[in-house]
């Protein structure tokens, strides 16, 4: 007999605490329709909003989205501009998109953005810092290696200023110097569009993440697809090196 279990029937212990999303396949979605790639990004942004809402509805505590990588600067200028414009617009309208109880954190090096955008990002982080229902992490100009290098630099400065004893450097200490300081590791990492790689996303934080791949392109990703991923996750045996 087939059981029709949904995520709403699941025990909290079966649910991932932190889900990461590599929002991939926007370009292919547009190409399939004979449209310029930026239309795929526009559609992908709508999916992002839908998935944020759904994660909140089902009680996920932490969600991370890969929006723009440190490697994506290799793309044509007009495509980069289209993505950054969508991001800018999202920040401007963010209050309409998310409820007041969502904490927003940006992952990545903000220093490349213009003053206006950077200040808006910082203000949103500051204004939402006490909200606890859900934490939304958005990775822009983010690369896992870049994040680790920036953390190493901070640690080195502390050492240079005689503020650090080398024996206090451990995983916990180092984790606190990453952009995700205080955020639990990724439990479930979802990559649509058929690619089976990390592409430099949360490499430290996903050391023990369960991967879920699907051929669905990000603009077509839906709450139903997310349910499938979570149900699959709930059946995995996570051992963390134990038996
Ligand atoms: C992901 O979609 C969005 C970003 C990388 C910003 P892509 O633009 O990579 O879409 P594909 O992989 O070319 O289909
Ligand atoms: C990863 O997708 C980056 C984001 C989703 C922001 P890419 O499309 O850039 O990754 P690769 O090039 O296929 O590895
Ligand atoms: Mg891609």
Coordinates of C-alpha atoms and ligand atoms in Angstrom, one line a residue:
X1 CA 0.0 0.0 0.0
X2 CA 1.3 3.4 -0.9
X3 CA 1.5 5.9 1.9
X4 CA 1.0 9.5 1.2
X5 CA 3.2 11.1 3.8
X6 CA 3.8 14.8 3.4
X7 CA 6.4 16.9 5.2
X8 CA 3.6 18.2 7.4
X9 CA 3.3 14.7 8.9
X10 CA 6.9 14.5 9.7
X11 CA 8.5 14.7 13.2
X12 CA 10.7 17.7 13.8
X13 CA 13.6 15.4 14.3
X14 CA 13.2 14.1 10.7
X15 CA 13.3 17.6 9.3
X16 CA 16.4 19.4 8.2
X17 CA 17.3 22.4 10.3
X18 CA 19.3 24.2 7.6
X19 CA 18.6 23.8 3.9
X20 CA 20.9 25.2 1.3
X21 CA 19.7 25.9 -2.3
X22 CA 22.0 26.3 -5.3
X23 CA 19.7 28.1 -7.6
X24 CA 20.8 26.8 -10.9
X25 CA 19.3 26.4 -14.4
X26 CA 17.9 29.8 -15.0
X27 CA 19.8 30.2 -18.2
X28 CA 18.7 26.8 -19.6
X29 CA 15.1 27.6 -18.6
X30 CA 15.2 30.7 -20.8
X31 CA 17.1 29.1 -23.6
X32 CA 14.5 26.3 -23.9
X33 CA 11.9 29.1 -24.5
X34 CA 14.1 31.0 -27.0
X35 CA 14.4 33.9 -24.4
X36 CA 17.4 35.9 -23.3
X37 CA 19.1 34.4 -20.2
X38 CA 18.0 37.4 -18.0
X39 CA 14.3 36.2 -18.3
X40 CA 15.4 33.0 -16.7
X41 CA 16.9 35.0 -13.8
X42 CA 13.7 36.9 -13.4
X43 CA 11.7 33.7 -13.2
X44 CA 14.2 32.2 -10.8
X45 CA 13.8 35.2 -8.5
X46 CA 10.0 34.4 -8.3
X47 CA 10.8 30.8 -7.4
X48 CA 13.1 32.1 -4.7
X49 CA 10.3 34.1 -3.1
X50 CA 7.9 31.1 -3.3
X51 CA 10.4 28.8 -1.7
X52 CA 11.2 31.2 1.1
X53 CA 7.5 31.4 1.9
X54 CA 7.0 27.7 1.8
X55 CA 10.0 27.0 4.0
X56 CA 8.6 29.4 6.6
X57 CA 5.2 27.6 6.3
X58 CA 6.7 24.2 7.1
X59 CA 8.9 25.5 9.9
X60 CA 12.4 25.4 8.4
X61 CA 14.7 27.4 10.7
X62 CA 17.6 28.3 8.4
X63 CA 17.6 28.6 4.6
X64 CA 20.6 29.6 2.4
X65 CA 20.4 30.6 -1.3
X66 CA 23.3 30.9 -3.7
X67 CA 22.4 33.9 -5.8
X68 CA 25.7 35.0 -7.3
X69 CA 29.1 33.4 -6.9
X70 CA 32.6 34.9 -6.9
X71 CA 33.1 33.0 -10.2
X72 CA 29.9 34.5 -11.8
X73 CA 31.8 37.7 -12.6
X74 CA 33.1 35.8 -15.7
X75 CA 29.7 36.1 -17.3
X76 CA 28.7 38.8 -19.9
X77 CA 28.3 42.2 -18.4
X78 CA 24.7 42.6 -19.3
X79 CA 23.8 39.3 -17.6
X80 CA 25.7 40.3 -14.5
X81 CA 23.8 43.6 -14.5
X82 CA 20.5 41.9 -14.9
X83 CA 21.2 39.6 -11.8
X84 CA 22.4 42.5 -9.6
X85 CA 19.4 44.6 -10.7
X86 CA 17.1 41.8 -9.6
X87 CA 19.0 41.7 -6.3
X88 CA 18.7 45.4 -5.8
X89 CA 15.0 45.3 -6.5
X90 CA 14.6 42.5 -4.0
X91 CA 16.3 44.5 -1.3
X92 CA 14.1 47.5 -2.0
X93 CA 10.9 45.5 -1.8
X94 CA 12.0 43.0 0.8
X95 CA 9.4 44.1 3.3
X96 CA 6.7 43.0 0.9
X97 CA 8.4 39.7 0.3
X98 CA 9.1 38.5 3.8
X99 CA 7.3 38.8 7.1
X100 CA 8.7 40.9 9.9
X101 CA 9.9 37.8 11.8
X102 CA 12.6 36.7 9.3
X103 CA 16.2 37.5 10.0
X104 CA 18.2 38.2 6.9
X105 CA 22.0 37.7 6.6
X106 CA 24.1 38.2 3.5
X107 CA 27.0 35.8 2.8
X108 CA 29.9 37.0 0.7
X109 CA 32.2 39.9 0.2
X110 CA 30.0 43.0 0.2
X111 CA 32.9 45.4 -0.5
X112 CA 32.5 45.1 -4.3
X113 CA 29.0 46.7 -4.2
X114 CA 28.3 50.4 -4.4
X115 CA 27.7 52.4 -1.2
X116 CA 24.0 52.6 -1.7
X117 CA 23.5 48.9 -2.1
X118 CA 25.9 47.9 0.6
X119 CA 24.3 50.3 3.1
X120 CA 20.8 48.8 2.3
X121 CA 22.2 45.3 2.8
X122 CA 23.7 46.3 6.2
X123 CA 20.5 48.1 7.2
X124 CA 18.4 45.0 6.4
X125 CA 20.7 42.8 8.5
X126 CA 20.6 45.3 11.4
X127 CA 16.8 45.8 11.3
X128 CA 16.1 42.1 11.2
X129 CA 18.8 40.9 13.6
X130 CA 16.4 40.1 16.5
X131 CA 13.9 38.1 14.5
X132 CA 13.9 34.4 15.3
X133 CA 11.2 32.6 13.4
X134 CA 13.5 31.9 10.4
X135 CA 16.9 33.0 9.2
X136 CA 17.3 33.7 5.5
X137 CA 20.9 33.7 4.2
X138 CA 21.5 35.1 0.7
X139 CA 24.9 34.5 -0.9
X140 CA 26.0 37.2 -3.3
X141 CA 29.5 37.7 -4.4
X142 CA 30.0 34.6 -2.4
X143 CA 32.6 31.8 -2.7
X144 CA 33.4 29.2 -0.1
X145 CA 37.2 29.6 -0.7
X146 CA 37.0 33.4 -0.6
X147 CA 35.0 33.2 2.7
X148 CA 37.7 31.0 4.2
X149 CA 40.5 33.3 3.0
X150 CA 38.7 36.3 4.5
X151 CA 38.4 34.5 7.8
X152 CA 42.1 33.5 7.7
X153 CA 43.0 37.2 7.2
X154 CA 40.9 38.2 10.2
X155 CA 42.5 35.5 12.4
X156 CA 46.0 36.6 11.2
X157 CA 45.3 40.2 12.1
X158 CA 44.3 39.1 15.7
X159 CA 47.5 37.1 15.9
X160 CA 49.6 40.0 14.7
X161 CA 48.0 42.3 17.3
X162 CA 48.9 39.7 20.0
X163 CA 45.2 39.1 20.7
X164 CA 45.4 35.4 19.9
X165 CA 46.9 32.3 21.3
X166 CA 47.5 29.7 18.5
X167 CA 46.2 26.9 20.7
X168 CA 42.8 28.5 20.7
X169 CA 42.4 28.0 17.0
X170 CA 40.0 25.0 16.5
X171 CA 37.0 24.3 14.3
X172 CA 34.6 26.1 16.6
X173 CA 36.8 29.2 16.7
X174 CA 37.3 29.2 13.0
X175 CA 33.6 28.7 12.3
X176 CA 32.9 31.9 14.2
X177 CA 35.1 33.9 11.7
X178 CA 33.1 32.7 8.7
X179 CA 30.1 34.7 7.2
X180 CA 27.8 32.0 8.8
X181 CA 29.0 32.6 12.4
X182 CA 26.4 31.3 14.8
X183 CA 24.5 29.4 12.0
X184 CA 24.3 25.6 12.2
X185 CA 25.9 23.6 9.4
X186 CA 23.9 22.7 6.3
X187 CA 21.8 19.5 6.7
X188 CA 20.3 19.3 3.2
X189 CA 21.9 20.8 0.1
X190 CA 19.6 21.0 -2.9
X191 CA 20.9 21.5 -6.4
X192 CA 18.4 21.6 -9.3
X193 CA 19.2 21.5 -13.1
X194 CA 21.0 18.2 -13.1
X195 CA 24.5 19.4 -12.1
X196 CA 26.2 17.4 -9.4
X197 CA 28.7 19.8 -7.9
X198 CA 29.1 22.2 -5.1
X199 CA 30.4 25.1 -7.3
X200 CA 32.2 26.7 -4.2
X201 CA 29.0 27.0 -2.2
X202 CA 29.3 26.7 1.7
X203 CA 32.2 24.3 1.4
X204 CA 33.1 24.4 5.1
X205 CA 29.5 24.3 6.3
X206 CA 28.4 21.5 4.0
X207 CA 31.1 19.0 5.2
X208 CA 28.4 16.6 6.3
X209 CA 25.4 17.9 4.3
X210 CA 23.1 15.4 2.6
X211 CA 23.1 16.2 -1.2
X212 CA 19.9 16.2 -3.2
X213 CA 20.0 16.6 -7.0
X214 CA 17.1 17.0 -9.4
X215 CA 16.9 17.6 -13.1
X216 CA 14.2 20.3 -12.6
X217 CA 15.5 23.7 -13.5
X218 CA 15.4 26.3 -10.7
X219 CA 12.5 28.4 -12.3
X220 CA 10.4 25.2 -12.3
X221 CA 11.4 24.2 -8.8
X222 CA 8.3 24.2 -6.5
X223 CA 7.1 23.4 -3.0
X224 CA 6.2 19.9 -4.3
X225 CA 9.8 19.4 -5.4
X226 CA 11.0 20.6 -2.0
X227 CA 8.7 18.1 -0.3
X228 CA 10.3 15.3 -2.4
X229 CA 13.8 16.5 -1.3
X230 CA 12.8 16.6 2.4
X231 CA 11.1 13.2 2.3
X232 CA 14.3 11.8 0.7
X233 CA 16.4 13.4 3.3
X234 CA 14.3 12.0 6.1
X235 CA 15.2 8.5 4.9
X236 CA 19.0 9.0 4.9
X237 CA 21.1 7.5 7.6
X238 CA 23.4 10.2 8.9
X239 CA 26.4 8.8 10.7
X240 CA 28.9 11.7 10.9
X241 CA 31.7 9.2 10.8
X242 CA 30.2 7.0 13.5
X243 CA 28.5 3.6 13.1
Ligands
LIG1 C1 21.9 30.1 -11.9 O1 21.4 29.9 -13.2 C2 21.9 31.6 -11.6 C3 23.2 32.1 -11.4 C4 24.4 31.5 -11.5 C5 23.3 33.5 -11.0 P1 22.4 29.8 -14.4 O2 22.5 31.2 -15.0 O3 23.7 29.3 -14.0 O4 21.7 28.9 -15.4 P2 22.3 27.8 -16.3 O5 23.1 26.9 -15.5 O6 23.1 28.5 -17.3 O7 21.1 27.1 -16.9
LIG2 C1 26.4 28.2 -9.1 O1 25.9 28.0 -10.4 C2 26.3 29.6 -8.7 C3 24.9 30.1 -8.4 C4 23.9 29.3 -8.4 C5 24.8 31.4 -7.9 P1 26.8 28.1 -11.7 O2 25.9 27.9 -12.9 O3 27.6 29.4 -11.7 O4 27.8 26.9 -11.5 P2 28.7 26.1 -12.5 O5 29.4 27.1 -13.4 O6 27.7 25.3 -13.4 O7 29.6 25.2 -11.7
LIG3 MG1 24.5 27.4 -14.0

